[in-house]
CSV table of C-alpha atoms in Angstrom, one decimal:
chain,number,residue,atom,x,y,z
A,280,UNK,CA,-36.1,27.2,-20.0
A,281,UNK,CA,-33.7,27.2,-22.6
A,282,UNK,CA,-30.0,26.2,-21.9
A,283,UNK,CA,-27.5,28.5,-23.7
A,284,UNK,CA,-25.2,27.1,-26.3
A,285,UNK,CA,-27.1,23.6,-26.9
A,286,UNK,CA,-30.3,25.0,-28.4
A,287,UNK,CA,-32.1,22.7,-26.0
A,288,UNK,CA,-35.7,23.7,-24.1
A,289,UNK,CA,-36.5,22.4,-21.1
A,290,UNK,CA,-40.4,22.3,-19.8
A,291,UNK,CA,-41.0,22.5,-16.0
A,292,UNK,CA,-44.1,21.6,-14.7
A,293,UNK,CA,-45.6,20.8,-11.1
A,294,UNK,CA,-47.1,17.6,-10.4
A,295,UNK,CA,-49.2,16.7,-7.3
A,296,UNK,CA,-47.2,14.2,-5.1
A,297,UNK,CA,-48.9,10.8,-3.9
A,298,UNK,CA,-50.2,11.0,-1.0
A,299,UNK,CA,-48.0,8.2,1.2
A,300,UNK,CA,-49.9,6.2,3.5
A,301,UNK,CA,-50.9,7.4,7.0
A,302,UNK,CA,-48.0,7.8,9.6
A,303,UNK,CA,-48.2,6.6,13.3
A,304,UNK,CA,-49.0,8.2,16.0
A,305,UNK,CA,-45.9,7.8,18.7
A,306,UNK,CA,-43.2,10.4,19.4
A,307,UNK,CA,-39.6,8.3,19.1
A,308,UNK,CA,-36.0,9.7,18.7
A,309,UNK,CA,-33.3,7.3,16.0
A,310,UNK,CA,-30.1,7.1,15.7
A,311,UNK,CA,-28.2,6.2,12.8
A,312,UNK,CA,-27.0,2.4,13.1
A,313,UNK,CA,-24.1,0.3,10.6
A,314,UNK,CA,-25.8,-2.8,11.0
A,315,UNK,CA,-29.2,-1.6,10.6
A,316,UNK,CA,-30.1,1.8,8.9
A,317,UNK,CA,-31.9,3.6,12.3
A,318,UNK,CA,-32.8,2.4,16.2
A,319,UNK,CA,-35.0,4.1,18.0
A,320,UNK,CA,-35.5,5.1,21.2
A,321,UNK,CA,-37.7,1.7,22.0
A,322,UNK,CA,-35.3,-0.5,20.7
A,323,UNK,CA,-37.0,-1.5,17.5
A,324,UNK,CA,-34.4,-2.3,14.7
A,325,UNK,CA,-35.5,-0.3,11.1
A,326,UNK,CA,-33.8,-2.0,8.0
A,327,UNK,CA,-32.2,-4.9,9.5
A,328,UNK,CA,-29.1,-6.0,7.4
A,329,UNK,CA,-28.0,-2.4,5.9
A,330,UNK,CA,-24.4,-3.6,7.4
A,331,UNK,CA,-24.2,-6.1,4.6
A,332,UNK,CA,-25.1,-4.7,1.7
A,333,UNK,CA,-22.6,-1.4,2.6
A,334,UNK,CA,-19.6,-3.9,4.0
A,335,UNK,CA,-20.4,-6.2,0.7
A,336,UNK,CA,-19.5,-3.5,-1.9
A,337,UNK,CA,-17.0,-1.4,0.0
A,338,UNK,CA,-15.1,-4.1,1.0
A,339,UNK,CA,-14.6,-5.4,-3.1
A,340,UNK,CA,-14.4,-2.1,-4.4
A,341,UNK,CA,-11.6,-0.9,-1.7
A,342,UNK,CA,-9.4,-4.2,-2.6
A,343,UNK,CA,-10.5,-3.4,-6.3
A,344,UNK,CA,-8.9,0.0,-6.3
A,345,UNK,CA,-6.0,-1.2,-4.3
A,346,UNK,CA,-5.1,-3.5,-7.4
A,347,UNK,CA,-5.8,-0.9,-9.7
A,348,UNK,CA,-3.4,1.4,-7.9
A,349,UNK,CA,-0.3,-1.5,-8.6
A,350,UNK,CA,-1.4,-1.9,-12.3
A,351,UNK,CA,-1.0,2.2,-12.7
A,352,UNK,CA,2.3,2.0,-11.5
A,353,UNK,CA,3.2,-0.4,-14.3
A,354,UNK,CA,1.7,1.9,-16.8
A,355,UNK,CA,3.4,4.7,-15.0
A,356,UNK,CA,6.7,3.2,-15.3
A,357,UNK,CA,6.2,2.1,-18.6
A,358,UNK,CA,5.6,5.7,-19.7
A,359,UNK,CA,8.2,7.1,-18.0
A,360,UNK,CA,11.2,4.2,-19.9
A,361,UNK,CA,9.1,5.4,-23.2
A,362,UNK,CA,7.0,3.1,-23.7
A,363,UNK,CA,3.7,4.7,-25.0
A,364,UNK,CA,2.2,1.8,-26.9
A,365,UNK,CA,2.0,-0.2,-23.0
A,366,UNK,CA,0.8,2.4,-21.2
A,367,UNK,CA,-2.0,2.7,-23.6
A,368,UNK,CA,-2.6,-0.6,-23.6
A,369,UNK,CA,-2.7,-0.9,-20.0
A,370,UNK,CA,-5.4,2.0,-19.7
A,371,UNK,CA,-7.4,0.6,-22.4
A,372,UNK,CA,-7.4,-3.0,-21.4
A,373,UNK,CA,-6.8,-2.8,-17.3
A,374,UNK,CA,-7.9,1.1,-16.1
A,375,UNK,CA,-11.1,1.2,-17.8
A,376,UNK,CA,-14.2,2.8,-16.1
A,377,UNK,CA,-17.4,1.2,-17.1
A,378,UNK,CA,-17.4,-1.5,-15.4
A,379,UNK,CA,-16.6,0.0,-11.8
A,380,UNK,CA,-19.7,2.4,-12.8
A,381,UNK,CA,-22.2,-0.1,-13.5
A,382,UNK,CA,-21.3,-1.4,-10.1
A,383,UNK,CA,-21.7,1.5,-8.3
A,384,UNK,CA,-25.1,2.3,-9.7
A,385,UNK,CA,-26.1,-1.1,-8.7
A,386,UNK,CA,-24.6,-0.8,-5.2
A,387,UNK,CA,-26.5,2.9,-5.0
A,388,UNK,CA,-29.4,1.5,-5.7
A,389,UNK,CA,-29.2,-1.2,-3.1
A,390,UNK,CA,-28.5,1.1,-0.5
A,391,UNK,CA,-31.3,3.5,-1.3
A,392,UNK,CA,-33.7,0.9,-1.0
A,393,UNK,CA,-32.6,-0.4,2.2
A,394,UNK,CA,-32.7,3.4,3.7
A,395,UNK,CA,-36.3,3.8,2.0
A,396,UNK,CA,-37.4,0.7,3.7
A,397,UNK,CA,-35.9,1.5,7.1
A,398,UNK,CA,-37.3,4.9,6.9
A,399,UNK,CA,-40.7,3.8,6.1
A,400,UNK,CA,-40.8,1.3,8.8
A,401,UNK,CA,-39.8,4.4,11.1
A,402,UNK,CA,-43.0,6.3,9.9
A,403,UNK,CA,-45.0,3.3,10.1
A,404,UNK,CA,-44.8,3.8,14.0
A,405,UNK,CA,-44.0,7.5,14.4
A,406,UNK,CA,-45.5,10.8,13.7
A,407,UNK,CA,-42.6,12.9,15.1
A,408,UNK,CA,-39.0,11.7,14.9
A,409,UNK,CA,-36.3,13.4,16.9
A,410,UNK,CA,-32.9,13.0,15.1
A,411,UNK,CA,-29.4,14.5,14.9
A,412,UNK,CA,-28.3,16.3,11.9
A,413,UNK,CA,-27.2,13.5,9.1
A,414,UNK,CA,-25.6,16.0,7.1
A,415,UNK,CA,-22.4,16.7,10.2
A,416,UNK,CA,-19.4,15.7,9.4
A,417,UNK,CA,-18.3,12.0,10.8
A,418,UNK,CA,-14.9,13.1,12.8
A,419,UNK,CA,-11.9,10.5,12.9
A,420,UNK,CA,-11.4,9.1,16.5
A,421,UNK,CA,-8.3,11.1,18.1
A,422,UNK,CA,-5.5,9.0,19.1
A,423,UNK,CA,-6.3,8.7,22.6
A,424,UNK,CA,-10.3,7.6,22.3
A,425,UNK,CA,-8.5,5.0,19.6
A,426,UNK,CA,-6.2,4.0,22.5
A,427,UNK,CA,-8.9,4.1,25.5
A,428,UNK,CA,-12.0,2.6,23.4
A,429,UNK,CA,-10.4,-0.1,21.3
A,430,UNK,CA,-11.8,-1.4,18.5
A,431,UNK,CA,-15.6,0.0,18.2
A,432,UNK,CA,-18.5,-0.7,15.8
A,433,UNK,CA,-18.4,2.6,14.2
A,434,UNK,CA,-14.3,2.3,13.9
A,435,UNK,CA,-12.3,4.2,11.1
A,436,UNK,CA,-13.8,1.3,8.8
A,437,UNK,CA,-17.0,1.3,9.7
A,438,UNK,CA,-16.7,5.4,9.9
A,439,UNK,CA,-15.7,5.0,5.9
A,440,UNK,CA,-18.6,2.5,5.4
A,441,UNK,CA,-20.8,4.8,6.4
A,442,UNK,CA,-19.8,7.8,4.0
A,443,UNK,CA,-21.2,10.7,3.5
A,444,UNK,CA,-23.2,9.8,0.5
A,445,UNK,CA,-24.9,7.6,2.4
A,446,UNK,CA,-25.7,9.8,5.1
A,447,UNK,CA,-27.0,11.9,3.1
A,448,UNK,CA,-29.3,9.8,1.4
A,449,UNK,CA,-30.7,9.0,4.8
A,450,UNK,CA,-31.4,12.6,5.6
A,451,UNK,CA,-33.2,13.4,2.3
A,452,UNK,CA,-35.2,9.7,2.8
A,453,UNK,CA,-36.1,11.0,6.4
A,454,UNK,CA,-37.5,14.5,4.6
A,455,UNK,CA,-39.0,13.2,1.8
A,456,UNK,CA,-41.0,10.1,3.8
A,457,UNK,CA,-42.4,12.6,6.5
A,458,UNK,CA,-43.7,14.9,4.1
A,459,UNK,CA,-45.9,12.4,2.2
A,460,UNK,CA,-47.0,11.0,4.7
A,461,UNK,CA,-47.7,14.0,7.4
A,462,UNK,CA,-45.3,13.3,10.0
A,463,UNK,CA,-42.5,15.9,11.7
A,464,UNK,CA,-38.4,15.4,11.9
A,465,UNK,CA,-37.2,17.3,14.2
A,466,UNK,CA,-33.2,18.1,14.0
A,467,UNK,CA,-31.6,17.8,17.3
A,468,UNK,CA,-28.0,18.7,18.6
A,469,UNK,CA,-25.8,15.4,17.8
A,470,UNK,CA,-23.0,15.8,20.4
A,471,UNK,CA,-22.4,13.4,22.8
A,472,UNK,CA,-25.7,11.7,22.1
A,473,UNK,CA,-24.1,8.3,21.6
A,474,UNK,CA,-21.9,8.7,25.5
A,475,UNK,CA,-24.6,9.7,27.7
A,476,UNK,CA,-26.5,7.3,30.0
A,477,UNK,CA,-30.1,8.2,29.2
A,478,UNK,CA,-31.4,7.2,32.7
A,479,UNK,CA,-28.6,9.2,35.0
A,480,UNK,CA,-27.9,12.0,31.9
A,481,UNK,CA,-24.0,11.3,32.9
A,482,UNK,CA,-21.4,10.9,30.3
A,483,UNK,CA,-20.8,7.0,29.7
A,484,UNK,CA,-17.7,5.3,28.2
A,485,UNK,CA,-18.5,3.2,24.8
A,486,UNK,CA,-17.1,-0.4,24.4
A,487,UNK,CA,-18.3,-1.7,21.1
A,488,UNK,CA,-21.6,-1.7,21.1
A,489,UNK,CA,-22.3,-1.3,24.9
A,490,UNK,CA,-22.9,1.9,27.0
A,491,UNK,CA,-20.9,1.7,30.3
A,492,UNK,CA,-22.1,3.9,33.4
A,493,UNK,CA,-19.7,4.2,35.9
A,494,UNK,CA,-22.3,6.1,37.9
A,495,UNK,CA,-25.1,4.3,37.8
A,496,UNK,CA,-22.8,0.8,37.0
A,497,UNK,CA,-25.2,-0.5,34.4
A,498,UNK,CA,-24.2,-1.7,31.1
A,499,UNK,CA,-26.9,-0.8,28.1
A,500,UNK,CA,-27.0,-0.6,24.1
A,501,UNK,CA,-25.6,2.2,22.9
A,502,UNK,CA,-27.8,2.6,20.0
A,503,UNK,CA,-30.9,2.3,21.8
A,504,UNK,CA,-29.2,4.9,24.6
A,505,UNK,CA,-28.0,7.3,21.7
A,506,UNK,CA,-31.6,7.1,20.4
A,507,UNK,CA,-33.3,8.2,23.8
A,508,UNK,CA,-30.7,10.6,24.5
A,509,UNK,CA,-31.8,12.2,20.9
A,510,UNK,CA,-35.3,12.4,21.9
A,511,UNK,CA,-34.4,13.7,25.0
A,512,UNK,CA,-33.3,16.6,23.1
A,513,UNK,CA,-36.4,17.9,22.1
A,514,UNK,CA,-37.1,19.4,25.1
A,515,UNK,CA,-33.4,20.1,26.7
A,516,UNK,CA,-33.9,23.8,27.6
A,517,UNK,CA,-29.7,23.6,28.0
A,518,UNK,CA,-28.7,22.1,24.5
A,519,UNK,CA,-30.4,23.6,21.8
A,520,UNK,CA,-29.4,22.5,18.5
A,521,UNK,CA,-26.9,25.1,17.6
A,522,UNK,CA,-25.2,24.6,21.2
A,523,UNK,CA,-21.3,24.2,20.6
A,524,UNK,CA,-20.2,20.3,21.5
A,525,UNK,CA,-17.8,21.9,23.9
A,526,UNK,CA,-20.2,23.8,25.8
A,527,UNK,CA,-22.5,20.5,25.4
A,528,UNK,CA,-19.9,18.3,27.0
A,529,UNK,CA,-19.4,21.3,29.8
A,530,UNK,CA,-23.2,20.8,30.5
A,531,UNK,CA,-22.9,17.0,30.5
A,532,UNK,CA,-19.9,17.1,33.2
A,533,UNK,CA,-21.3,19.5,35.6
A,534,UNK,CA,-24.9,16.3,35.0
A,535,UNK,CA,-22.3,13.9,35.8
A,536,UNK,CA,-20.9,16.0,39.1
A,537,UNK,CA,-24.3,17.0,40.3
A,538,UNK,CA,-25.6,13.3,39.7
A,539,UNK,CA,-22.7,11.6,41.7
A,540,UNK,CA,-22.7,13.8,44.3
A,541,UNK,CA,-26.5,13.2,44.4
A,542,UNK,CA,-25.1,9.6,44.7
A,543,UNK,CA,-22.9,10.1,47.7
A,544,UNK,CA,-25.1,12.2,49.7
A,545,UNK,CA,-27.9,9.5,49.5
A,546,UNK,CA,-25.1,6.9,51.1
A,547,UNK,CA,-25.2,5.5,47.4
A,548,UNK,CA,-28.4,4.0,48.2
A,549,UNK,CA,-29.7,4.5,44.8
A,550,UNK,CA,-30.5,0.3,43.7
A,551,UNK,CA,-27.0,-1.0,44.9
A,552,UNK,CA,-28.3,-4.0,45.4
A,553,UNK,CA,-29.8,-4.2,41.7
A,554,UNK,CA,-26.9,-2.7,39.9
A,555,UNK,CA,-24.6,-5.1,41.2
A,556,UNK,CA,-26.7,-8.1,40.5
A,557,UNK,CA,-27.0,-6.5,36.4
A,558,UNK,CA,-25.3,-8.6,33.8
A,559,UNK,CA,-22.0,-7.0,31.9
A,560,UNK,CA,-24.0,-8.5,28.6
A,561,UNK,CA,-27.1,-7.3,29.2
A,562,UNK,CA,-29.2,-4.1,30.2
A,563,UNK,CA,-31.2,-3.6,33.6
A,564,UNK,CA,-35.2,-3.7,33.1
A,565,UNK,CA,-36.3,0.1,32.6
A,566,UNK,CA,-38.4,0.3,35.7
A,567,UNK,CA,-35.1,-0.4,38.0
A,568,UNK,CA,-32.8,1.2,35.8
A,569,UNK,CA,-35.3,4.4,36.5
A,570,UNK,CA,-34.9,4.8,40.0
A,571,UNK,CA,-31.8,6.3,39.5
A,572,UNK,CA,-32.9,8.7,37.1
């Protein structure tokens, strides 16, 4: 290939791709946690500590920039009282980019090894993975779920913390894992995944890092829930992936209604006894937690 106007050739060639070691054998749905890179739908933890090493840098670089922002308006002002020889001085000495580069790389690099290792633990169990779309756009809370759910792990912060870049590097690690080593991601519909109840299907309130039922009146992790809800997906005649999120959230009322009213025509018999007895910090045992499912 030769690119015009630098009289430089470029030679492609194909290479054969190492073959990665073999994949498990289990069908498991992830989510996409902060504090570790995914959860799945067991409850195992894949790359433990990939909070840290994105809160580390962010953190330092976002009170970095907020310094560099007063120093500009120095060398603003200077230039505008005519003062050329400080503004370049400023620049040169204070507004330089090298050293914020190196940084970054280093911090890249950090991060793409903790995804690489979180997804090859992932593969290490599984040989298909349901998961939602990494590539959607992360929404900002609206003012009213900022006002009903408080402060929550993935918060405006933790929502900038977990950028696109980096989202995007775990969807590429995901692709690129499973095809050396001949496992299947499957893409699911993300709506809603991490507010339903995976046991009941009804739509759940998050509190930090708890799932609240007001149904069934258990209290469960919301990772782990968000990750069995995305494998529950795979076969979810009504929500394909291309399903709108307000026609998904229509669906997941009407689960809610027809559960409930499931509810009160059974006398609300459905493990009372054990759903009162449940812990506020701690989940139900899946065999009693089931028999309302």
């Amino acid at each position: 290939i030769v690119k015009p106007g630098s009289g430089e050739i470029e030679v492609h060639h194909t290479i054969e791709a190492p073959q990665g070691k073999p994949c498990g054998t289990k069908t498991i749905g992830i989510d996409k946690g902060y504090t570790e890179v995914f959860v799945d739908s067991d409850g195992q933890d894949h790359g433990a500590g990939f909070g840290k090493i994105l809160s580390a840098q962010t953190d330092k670089r976002n009170l970095k920039y907020q310094k560099r922002n007063k120093i500009k308006a120095v060398a603003d002002k200077a230039a505008q009282n005519n003062d050329p020889a400080k503004y370049d001085r400023i620049y040169k000495n204070n507004l330089g980019r090298k050293k914020l580069d190196r940084q970054k790389n280093v911090h890249t690099q950090a991060v793409k090894t903790a995804v690489y290792e979180g997804v090859h633990s992932v593969f290490d169990k599984a040989k298909e993975v349901a998961a939602e779309d990494l590539t959607a756009v992360i929404n900002s809370p609206s003012k009213k779920e900022a006002k009903t759910q408080g402060k929550r792990v993935r918060g405006p912060q933790e929502r900038r913390r977990l950028s696109g870049w980096v989202k995007g590097m775990m969807a590429e690690a995901l692709e690129n894992v499973s095809h050396r080593r001949g496992s299947t991601v499957r893409l699911v519909n993300a709506a809603y995944t991490s507010q339903v109840h995976s046991q009941c299907g009804c739509l759940s309130r998050r509190v930090g890092d708890s799932l609240h039922c007001d149904v069934c009146g258990v209290v469960v992790r919301s990772d782990r829930e968000a990750a069995r809800v995305t494998l529950s997906r795979l076969h979810d005649h009504e929500i394909g992936r291309w399903t709108p999120y307000r026609e998904v959230r229509a669906i997941l009322e009407k689960r809610t209604s027809r559960y409930r009213l499931g509810l009160l025509n059974q006398g609300s018999s459905c493990t009372t006894d054990i759903v009162s007895a449940a812990s506020t910090e701690c989940e139900l045992p899946d065999s009693s937690v089931g028999n309302c499912g």
